[in-house]
Amino acid sequence: MAKILGIGNLVLDTLLFCNQYPSEDAEVRAQQRQFKLGGNTANSLYVLSQLGHQTSIVTTLATDHQAKQLKKTLEDYRIDTQHIQRFIKGSTPTSYVVLSQETATRTITHFRDLPECDFDHFAKIEIEDYDWLHFEGRNIEALAGMLNIAKTFLTHQPISLEVEKPREGIEALFSHANLLIFSHHYAKAKDYENAETLLNDIHSQYPNPQLVCTWGEQGAWGLDHQGQVFHQPAIKIKKPVDTLGAGDTFNAALIHHLIAGSDLKTATVEASRLAARKCQQVGLDNLLEPLVTRKPIANSKHITSSRATVVPAPGLKHKVVLIKHENEIKAYENNCPHQDVPLDEAYKIDINPFEMTMKCSVHDAFFRIEDGVCIEGPCWRDELKPVDIEIDAETGAIYIAENG
């Protein structure tokens, strides 16, 4: 176990889970809203805490209610908060994140009205007490002084610097770090077409740091102390669920394995594996636990012929309508083909047990329960989209079929 000090941003993430990303000037409904601790360094420290390390954060907080929530969350995540700098003026920085369940991608809009940590605050910290210092490549004016202090007073502790975006003056700080972690956003902004060219170019100017560059689905590239470039392909997963925080997870795992004595290539392999593991779940909780890849959406014991049961279905664009027909459970996407709205948009789905139909609550389209065909209403002869399901014979648990 190591003592790790992380210096960077702390924000409140407001997550909106949508079926798909909205087009310009569109109005869509989010299926779910969550509030989470955010910020690259904070996320990486949470993962490092799960990996068994003592973590501390250097950041700024406001004095509003959201700031109190963030501080409590840090403490719940076992991240030490003694080095936080507080500001009376300003408010908690927020990131508004739209998560598309159709593509598992995320679009982020930031709002910040709070100063970042200043040099004088950092200079008072006993950085010699820590085994590793990790800096987020932002707040460049103060960061230059912080890195200079770290480089001057630390004797053996490694320093890592995350370079996510191009910021004026950041290149002058590269020589202060032992490990530079680049994103493809930085590389592309600097007109590099691939990671290998970036790493070789950086190495020619700054030969001492080890270098890593992540490139999304193409994987990660590294350049070790011998100047050798290697490529680690992205770990293949069947279908991403949530990519938010995958890069922060990669950084944390990379640091963890380097602390454990692994070479850069081995550490990059393991970091890629944990990042892939993260992409298969929502959020950063319980990353070291076995992945539950399949959860039931309902139980057949609760499905009747007199009532339509509408349930969320991870991985599908719409929720699912479940209803019993004779001795079989029928499943359809909860989407009326008339105007692409949920059948229960206005109120519950009416069931006619004699005609064996379901009625859309918006414009009174009647669908046959047996096959989902509209037999009366504005979308006559259109059909509800069936959903393939599997039912556990012993427990009655209903699952979305593997090929569903």
Short mmCIF file of C-alpha atoms in Angstrom, two decimals:
data_model
loop_
_atom_site.label_atom_id
_atom_site.label_comp_id
_atom_site.label_asym_id
_atom_site.label_seq_id
_atom_site.Cartn_x
_atom_site.Cartn_y
_atom_site.Cartn_z
CA MET A 1 0.00 0.00 0.00
CA ALA A 2 1.32 3.44 -0.93
CA LYS A 3 0.43 6.97 0.11
CA ILE A 4 -0.65 8.85 -3.01
CA LEU A 5 -1.28 12.58 -3.32
CA GLY A 6 -3.47 13.71 -6.21
CA ILE A 7 -3.61 17.34 -7.34
CA GLY A 8 -6.46 18.37 -9.63
CA ASN A 9 -10.05 19.30 -10.15
CA LEU A 10 -13.14 18.31 -8.19
CA VAL A 11 -16.62 18.71 -9.67
CA LEU A 12 -20.18 17.57 -9.20
CA ASP A 13 -21.24 15.40 -12.14
CA THR A 14 -24.91 15.60 -13.11
CA LEU A 15 -25.56 12.49 -15.21
CA LEU A 16 -28.55 12.26 -17.54
CA PHE A 17 -29.17 8.79 -19.01
CA CYS A 18 -30.91 9.15 -22.38
CA ASN A 19 -31.88 6.57 -24.97
CA GLN A 20 -29.83 8.46 -27.52
CA TYR A 21 -28.04 11.78 -27.77
CA PRO A 22 -30.51 14.51 -28.78
CA SER A 23 -30.20 16.32 -32.07
CA GLU A 24 -29.94 20.11 -32.09
CA ASP A 25 -33.08 21.93 -30.94
CA ALA A 26 -34.66 18.61 -29.88
CA GLU A 27 -36.49 17.93 -26.63
CA VAL A 28 -35.88 14.51 -25.10
CA ARG A 29 -36.65 12.82 -21.80
CA ALA A 30 -33.91 11.34 -19.64
CA GLN A 31 -34.64 7.89 -18.23
CA GLN A 32 -32.55 8.52 -15.14
CA ARG A 33 -30.60 11.26 -13.34
CA GLN A 34 -27.67 10.75 -10.98
CA PHE A 35 -25.34 13.06 -9.04
CA LYS A 36 -21.76 11.81 -8.75
CA LEU A 37 -18.36 12.99 -7.62
CA GLY A 38 -16.35 13.95 -10.70
CA GLY A 39 -13.02 15.28 -11.85
CA ASN A 40 -10.15 13.27 -13.31
CA THR A 41 -7.96 13.25 -10.23
CA ALA A 42 -10.81 12.56 -7.82
CA ASN A 43 -11.94 9.61 -9.94
CA SER A 44 -8.42 8.19 -10.16
CA LEU A 45 -7.96 8.51 -6.40
CA TYR A 46 -11.24 6.64 -5.81
CA VAL A 47 -10.00 3.77 -7.96
CA LEU A 48 -6.60 3.81 -6.23
CA SER A 49 -8.41 3.70 -2.89
CA GLN A 50 -10.22 0.55 -4.06
CA LEU A 51 -6.84 -0.88 -5.07
CA GLY A 52 -5.69 -0.56 -1.46
CA HIS A 53 -3.77 2.72 -1.35
CA GLN A 54 -4.02 5.66 1.05
CA THR A 55 -5.10 8.60 -1.07
CA SER A 56 -5.24 12.35 -0.43
CA ILE A 57 -6.53 15.11 -2.69
CA VAL A 58 -5.35 18.67 -3.23
CA THR A 59 -8.22 20.65 -4.74
CA THR A 60 -10.62 23.49 -4.06
CA LEU A 61 -14.13 23.50 -2.67
CA ALA A 62 -16.82 26.13 -2.33
CA THR A 63 -19.01 26.51 0.77
CA ASP A 64 -22.38 25.69 -0.78
CA HIS A 65 -24.51 22.62 -0.12
CA GLN A 66 -23.07 20.75 -3.10
CA ALA A 67 -19.55 21.23 -1.72
CA LYS A 68 -20.58 19.59 1.55
CA GLN A 69 -21.95 16.65 -0.42
CA LEU A 70 -18.71 16.29 -2.37
CA LYS A 71 -16.59 16.39 0.80
CA LYS A 72 -18.72 13.68 2.40
CA THR A 73 -18.45 11.55 -0.74
CA LEU A 74 -14.66 11.88 -0.71
CA GLU A 75 -14.61 10.72 2.88
CA ASP A 76 -16.93 7.81 2.06
CA TYR A 77 -14.46 6.86 -0.69
CA ARG A 78 -11.62 6.93 1.88
CA ILE A 79 -9.93 9.91 0.18
CA ASP A 80 -8.26 12.19 2.72
CA THR A 81 -9.55 15.79 2.51
CA GLN A 82 -7.12 17.64 4.81
CA HIS A 83 -5.39 19.43 1.91
CA ILE A 84 -8.54 20.94 0.37
CA GLN A 85 -8.47 24.72 -0.13
CA ARG A 86 -11.81 26.41 0.61
CA PHE A 87 -13.20 29.52 -1.08
CA ILE A 88 -16.16 31.55 0.20
CA LYS A 89 -16.79 33.17 -3.18
CA GLY A 90 -17.87 31.02 -6.10
CA SER A 91 -19.90 27.85 -6.39
CA THR A 92 -19.28 24.14 -6.88
CA PRO A 93 -18.04 23.37 -10.41
CA THR A 94 -20.46 21.16 -12.30
CA SER A 95 -20.23 18.87 -15.31
CA TYR A 96 -23.47 18.09 -17.11
CA VAL A 97 -23.07 14.67 -18.71
CA VAL A 98 -25.48 13.23 -21.28
CA LEU A 99 -25.01 9.45 -21.50
CA SER A 100 -26.35 7.81 -24.65
CA GLN A 101 -27.55 4.29 -23.87
CA GLU A 102 -27.68 3.60 -27.59
CA THR A 103 -23.93 4.07 -28.11
CA ALA A 104 -22.54 4.12 -24.51
CA THR A 105 -20.86 7.45 -25.31
CA ARG A 106 -21.00 10.60 -23.22
CA THR A 107 -21.14 14.31 -24.02
CA ILE A 108 -19.97 16.70 -21.31
CA THR A 109 -20.61 20.40 -20.69
CA HIS A 110 -18.61 22.02 -17.90
CA PHE A 111 -19.43 25.05 -15.76
CA ARG A 112 -16.84 26.50 -13.37
CA ASP A 113 -17.12 29.50 -11.06
CA LEU A 114 -14.41 28.67 -8.51
CA PRO A 115 -10.66 29.37 -8.33
CA GLU A 116 -8.25 26.47 -8.59
CA CYS A 117 -5.68 25.57 -5.97
CA ASP A 118 -2.96 28.20 -5.63
CA PHE A 119 0.78 27.70 -5.23
CA ASP A 120 0.97 29.01 -1.66
CA HIS A 121 -1.57 26.43 -0.46
CA PHE A 122 0.34 23.57 -2.07
CA ALA A 123 3.68 24.78 -0.73
CA LYS A 124 2.51 24.18 2.86
CA ILE A 125 1.88 20.45 2.30
CA GLU A 126 4.47 17.94 3.54
CA ILE A 127 4.78 16.27 0.16
CA GLU A 128 7.76 14.20 1.38
CA ASP A 129 5.28 12.08 3.36
CA TYR A 130 3.84 10.64 0.14
CA ASP A 131 5.08 7.80 -2.06
CA TRP A 132 3.67 9.11 -5.35
CA LEU A 133 2.39 12.48 -6.59
CA HIS A 134 -0.10 12.63 -9.46
CA PHE A 135 -0.89 15.97 -11.12
CA GLU A 136 -3.72 16.87 -13.47
CA GLY A 137 -2.34 18.98 -16.33
CA ARG A 138 -4.32 22.15 -15.70
CA ASN A 139 -3.99 25.40 -13.71
CA ILE A 140 -0.64 25.82 -15.46
CA GLU A 141 0.68 28.94 -13.72
CA ALA A 142 0.34 27.39 -10.26
CA LEU A 143 1.23 23.92 -11.55
CA ALA A 144 4.67 25.12 -12.68
CA GLY A 145 5.56 26.13 -9.14
CA MET A 146 4.07 22.96 -7.66
CA LEU A 147 6.07 20.70 -9.96
CA ASN A 148 9.22 22.71 -9.31
CA ILE A 149 8.82 22.21 -5.55
CA ALA A 150 8.12 18.50 -6.04
CA LYS A 151 11.12 18.03 -8.30
CA THR A 152 13.37 19.95 -5.88
CA PHE A 153 12.39 18.39 -2.56
CA LEU A 154 11.40 14.82 -3.41
CA THR A 155 14.23 12.31 -3.41
CA HIS A 156 12.73 9.09 -4.78
CA GLN A 157 8.99 9.59 -5.12
CA PRO A 158 7.72 9.40 -8.72
CA ILE A 159 5.69 12.24 -10.21
CA SER A 160 3.03 11.58 -12.85
CA LEU A 161 1.37 14.23 -15.01
CA GLU A 162 -1.85 13.69 -16.94
CA VAL A 163 -1.88 15.68 -20.19
CA GLU A 164 -5.48 15.51 -21.35
CA LYS A 165 -5.74 18.79 -23.29
CA PRO A 166 -3.34 21.30 -24.83
CA ARG A 167 -2.81 24.20 -22.47
CA GLU A 168 -0.45 27.09 -23.04
CA GLY A 169 2.88 26.44 -21.34
CA ILE A 170 2.26 22.83 -20.34
CA GLU A 171 5.09 21.43 -22.49
CA ALA A 172 7.64 23.34 -20.39
CA LEU A 173 6.61 21.18 -17.43
CA PHE A 174 7.17 17.78 -19.06
CA SER A 175 10.74 17.44 -17.80
CA HIS A 176 9.55 17.61 -14.17
CA ALA A 177 7.57 14.34 -14.39
CA ASN A 178 8.67 10.72 -14.27
CA LEU A 179 5.53 9.58 -16.09
CA LEU A 180 3.55 11.53 -18.71
CA ILE A 181 0.07 10.23 -19.61
CA PHE A 182 -1.30 11.72 -22.83
CA SER A 183 -4.80 11.47 -24.26
CA HIS A 184 -5.63 11.28 -27.94
CA HIS A 185 -7.40 14.63 -27.53
CA TYR A 186 -4.06 16.28 -26.82
CA ALA A 187 -2.34 14.40 -29.65
CA LYS A 188 -4.96 15.34 -32.24
CA ALA A 189 -5.01 18.97 -31.11
CA LYS A 190 -1.25 19.02 -31.71
CA ASP A 191 -1.77 17.56 -35.22
CA TYR A 192 -0.37 14.10 -34.46
CA GLU A 193 -2.07 11.41 -36.52
CA ASN A 194 -1.08 8.57 -34.20
CA ALA A 195 0.26 7.93 -30.72
CA GLU A 196 3.61 6.49 -31.79
CA THR A 197 4.62 9.68 -33.60
CA LEU A 198 3.62 11.76 -30.57
CA LEU A 199 5.61 9.60 -28.14
CA ASN A 200 8.75 9.56 -30.29
CA ASP A 201 8.59 13.32 -30.72
CA ILE A 202 8.08 13.96 -27.00
CA HIS A 203 10.89 11.52 -26.14
CA SER A 204 13.30 13.34 -28.43
CA GLN A 205 12.68 16.56 -26.50
CA TYR A 206 12.22 15.10 -23.01
CA PRO A 207 14.15 11.80 -22.84
CA ASN A 208 13.75 11.03 -19.12
CA PRO A 209 10.00 10.47 -18.46
CA GLN A 210 8.23 7.26 -19.36
CA LEU A 211 5.37 8.01 -21.75
CA VAL A 212 1.89 6.60 -22.34
CA CYS A 213 -0.79 7.73 -24.79
CA THR A 214 -4.33 6.34 -24.79
CA TRP A 215 -6.29 6.34 -28.05
CA GLY A 216 -9.80 5.12 -27.29
CA GLU A 217 -10.84 1.97 -29.09
CA GLN A 218 -7.40 1.67 -30.67
CA GLY A 219 -5.83 1.00 -27.27
CA ALA A 220 -2.74 2.54 -25.70
CA TRP A 221 0.86 3.11 -26.70
CA GLY A 222 3.82 3.42 -24.37
CA LEU A 223 7.48 4.38 -24.53
CA ASP A 224 9.71 2.98 -21.78
CA HIS A 225 13.05 4.01 -20.29
CA GLN A 226 14.88 2.29 -23.16
CA GLY A 227 13.03 4.40 -25.70
CA GLN A 228 11.09 1.39 -27.01
CA VAL A 229 7.55 1.98 -28.22
CA PHE A 230 4.91 -0.70 -27.67
CA HIS A 231 1.20 -0.99 -28.42
CA GLN A 232 -1.46 -2.46 -26.16
CA PRO A 233 -4.71 -3.07 -28.10
CA ALA A 234 -7.93 -2.20 -26.32
CA ILE A 235 -9.42 -5.15 -24.46
CA LYS A 236 -12.40 -6.41 -26.45
CA ILE A 237 -15.75 -6.32 -24.67
CA LYS A 238 -19.11 -7.36 -26.05
CA LYS A 239 -20.88 -4.04 -25.54
CA PRO A 240 -19.77 -0.97 -23.56
CA VAL A 241 -22.23 0.21 -20.94
CA ASP A 242 -20.58 3.43 -19.71
CA THR A 243 -17.23 4.90 -20.79
CA LEU A 244 -17.31 7.86 -18.37
CA GLY A 245 -14.29 7.54 -16.08
CA ALA A 246 -12.54 4.84 -18.13
CA GLY A 247 -9.49 7.05 -18.68
CA ASP A 248 -9.29 7.90 -14.98
CA THR A 249 -9.50 4.19 -14.18
CA PHE A 250 -6.69 3.49 -16.65
CA ASN A 251 -4.47 6.12 -15.02
CA ALA A 252 -5.11 4.76 -11.54
CA ALA A 253 -4.36 1.16 -12.53
CA LEU A 254 -1.22 2.27 -14.37
CA ILE A 255 0.09 4.00 -11.26
CA HIS A 256 -0.91 1.05 -9.07
CA HIS A 257 1.04 -1.49 -11.10
CA LEU A 258 4.09 0.75 -11.43
CA ILE A 259 4.13 1.17 -7.65
CA ALA A 260 3.95 -2.63 -7.38
CA GLY A 261 7.14 -2.89 -9.45
CA SER A 262 5.74 -3.80 -12.87
CA ASP A 263 7.47 -2.52 -15.99
CA LEU A 264 5.61 0.03 -18.10
CA LYS A 265 4.36 -2.49 -20.65
CA THR A 266 2.92 -4.84 -18.02
CA ALA A 267 1.36 -1.91 -16.16
CA THR A 268 -0.26 -0.71 -19.40
CA VAL A 269 -1.73 -4.16 -20.07
CA GLU A 270 -3.25 -4.31 -16.59
CA ALA A 271 -4.50 -0.73 -16.81
CA SER A 272 -6.26 -1.56 -20.08
CA ARG A 273 -7.94 -4.53 -18.45
CA LEU A 274 -9.32 -2.53 -15.55
CA ALA A 275 -10.47 0.26 -17.90
CA ALA A 276 -12.33 -2.34 -19.98
CA ARG A 277 -13.86 -3.71 -16.78
CA LYS A 278 -15.08 -0.23 -15.90
CA CYS A 279 -16.70 0.23 -19.35
CA GLN A 280 -18.97 -2.73 -18.59
CA GLN A 281 -20.71 -1.02 -15.67
CA VAL A 282 -22.16 2.35 -14.75
CA GLY A 283 -19.91 4.32 -12.40
CA LEU A 284 -16.73 3.43 -10.54
CA ASP A 285 -18.07 1.48 -7.57
CA ASN A 286 -16.86 -2.07 -6.81
CA LEU A 287 -14.43 -2.25 -9.73
CA LEU A 288 -12.58 -5.17 -8.16
CA GLU A 289 -15.72 -7.24 -7.65
CA PRO A 290 -16.75 -9.92 -10.18
CA LEU A 291 -18.75 -8.34 -12.97
CA VAL A 292 -22.42 -9.17 -13.01
CA THR A 293 -23.01 -9.20 -16.73
CA ARG A 294 -26.65 -10.13 -16.71
CA LYS A 295 -29.47 -8.99 -14.46
CA PRO A 296 -33.12 -10.03 -14.68
CA ILE A 297 -35.53 -7.34 -15.80
CA ALA A 298 -38.53 -8.93 -14.03
CA ASN A 299 -39.91 -12.21 -12.74
CA SER A 300 -42.52 -14.28 -14.52
CA LYS A 301 -44.43 -14.74 -11.23
CA HIS A 302 -45.38 -11.05 -11.35
CA ILE A 303 -46.50 -10.94 -14.99
CA THR A 304 -50.25 -11.34 -15.60
CA SER A 305 -52.64 -11.17 -18.53
CA SER A 306 -54.64 -8.34 -17.00
CA ARG A 307 -51.87 -5.78 -16.59
CA ALA A 308 -48.93 -4.60 -18.71
CA THR A 309 -45.66 -4.42 -16.79
CA VAL A 310 -43.18 -1.83 -18.07
CA VAL A 311 -39.56 -2.32 -17.00
CA PRO A 312 -36.17 -0.77 -17.86
CA ALA A 313 -33.96 -2.90 -20.11
CA PRO A 314 -30.22 -2.12 -20.04
CA GLY A 315 -28.75 -2.05 -23.52
CA LEU A 316 -32.05 -1.41 -25.29
CA LYS A 317 -33.24 1.88 -26.67
CA HIS A 318 -36.64 1.67 -24.96
CA LYS A 319 -38.15 0.10 -21.89
CA VAL A 320 -39.92 -3.25 -22.31
CA VAL A 321 -43.63 -4.07 -21.99
CA LEU A 322 -44.26 -7.53 -20.50
CA ILE A 323 -47.66 -9.21 -20.51
CA LYS A 324 -48.91 -12.78 -20.35
CA HIS A 325 -50.78 -14.20 -23.35
CA GLU A 326 -52.26 -17.63 -22.74
CA ASN A 327 -49.29 -19.56 -21.28
CA GLU A 328 -46.59 -17.36 -22.80
CA ILE A 329 -45.03 -14.04 -21.77
CA LYS A 330 -44.89 -11.51 -24.57
CA ALA A 331 -42.31 -8.74 -24.64
CA TYR A 332 -42.36 -5.60 -26.79
CA GLU A 333 -40.41 -2.36 -26.85
CA ASN A 334 -42.38 0.34 -25.10
CA ASN A 335 -42.61 2.52 -28.20
CA CYS A 336 -45.73 3.28 -30.22
CA PRO A 337 -44.91 3.29 -33.97
CA HIS A 338 -47.38 6.13 -34.53
CA GLN A 339 -45.25 8.92 -33.05
CA ASP A 340 -42.40 7.12 -31.31
CA VAL A 341 -43.67 7.69 -27.79
CA PRO A 342 -44.02 5.23 -24.89
CA LEU A 343 -47.35 3.44 -24.75
CA ASP A 344 -47.74 4.70 -21.18
CA GLU A 345 -46.71 8.29 -21.98
CA ALA A 346 -50.02 9.80 -20.77
CA TYR A 347 -51.21 7.12 -18.31
CA LYS A 348 -51.03 3.37 -17.85
CA ILE A 349 -51.50 0.95 -20.74
CA ASP A 350 -55.13 -0.20 -20.85
CA ILE A 351 -55.70 -3.93 -21.34
CA ASN A 352 -58.87 -5.36 -22.89
CA PRO A 353 -58.92 -9.00 -21.72
CA PHE A 354 -61.79 -9.89 -24.06
CA GLU A 355 -60.27 -8.45 -27.24
CA MET A 356 -56.77 -9.26 -25.95
CA THR A 357 -55.40 -5.84 -26.87
CA MET A 358 -53.19 -3.14 -25.38
CA LYS A 359 -54.03 0.53 -25.92
CA CYS A 360 -51.49 3.31 -26.36
CA SER A 361 -52.38 6.10 -23.93
CA VAL A 362 -51.56 8.94 -26.33
CA HIS A 363 -53.69 8.46 -29.47
CA ASP A 364 -55.65 5.29 -28.71
CA ALA A 365 -53.88 2.81 -30.95
CA PHE A 366 -54.92 -0.77 -30.11
CA PHE A 367 -52.28 -3.50 -30.41
CA ARG A 368 -52.93 -7.23 -30.40
CA ILE A 369 -51.17 -8.81 -27.41
CA GLU A 370 -50.48 -11.98 -29.37
CA ASP A 371 -48.23 -10.42 -32.02
CA GLY A 372 -48.08 -6.63 -31.39
CA VAL A 373 -49.99 -5.72 -34.57
CA CYS A 374 -52.10 -2.53 -34.48
CA ILE A 375 -55.68 -3.49 -35.30
CA GLU A 376 -57.31 -0.11 -34.66
CA GLY A 377 -56.10 3.48 -34.52
CA PRO A 378 -53.74 5.89 -36.29
CA CYS A 379 -50.98 3.32 -36.98
CA TRP A 380 -53.21 0.52 -38.24
CA ARG A 381 -51.23 -2.57 -39.31
CA ASP A 382 -47.98 -1.23 -37.86
CA GLU A 383 -46.38 -3.44 -35.25
CA LEU A 384 -44.76 -3.11 -31.86
CA LYS A 385 -41.14 -4.29 -31.96
CA PRO A 386 -40.82 -7.65 -30.18
CA VAL A 387 -38.02 -8.23 -27.66
CA ASP A 388 -36.36 -11.62 -27.32
CA ILE A 389 -36.38 -12.77 -23.72
CA GLU A 390 -35.23 -15.81 -21.78
CA ILE A 391 -36.90 -17.13 -18.62
CA ASP A 392 -35.14 -19.16 -15.96
CA ALA A 393 -37.36 -22.21 -15.46
CA GLU A 394 -36.41 -22.57 -11.79
CA THR A 395 -36.50 -18.99 -10.54
CA GLY A 396 -38.83 -17.35 -13.07
CA ALA A 397 -36.28 -14.60 -13.69
CA ILE A 398 -36.75 -12.88 -17.05
CA TYR A 399 -33.64 -11.82 -18.98
CA ILE A 400 -33.06 -10.02 -22.23
CA ALA A 401 -31.83 -12.75 -24.58
CA GLU A 402 -28.11 -12.72 -25.31
CA ASN A 403 -28.83 -11.90 -28.95
CA GLY A 404 -31.58 -9.48 -27.99
#
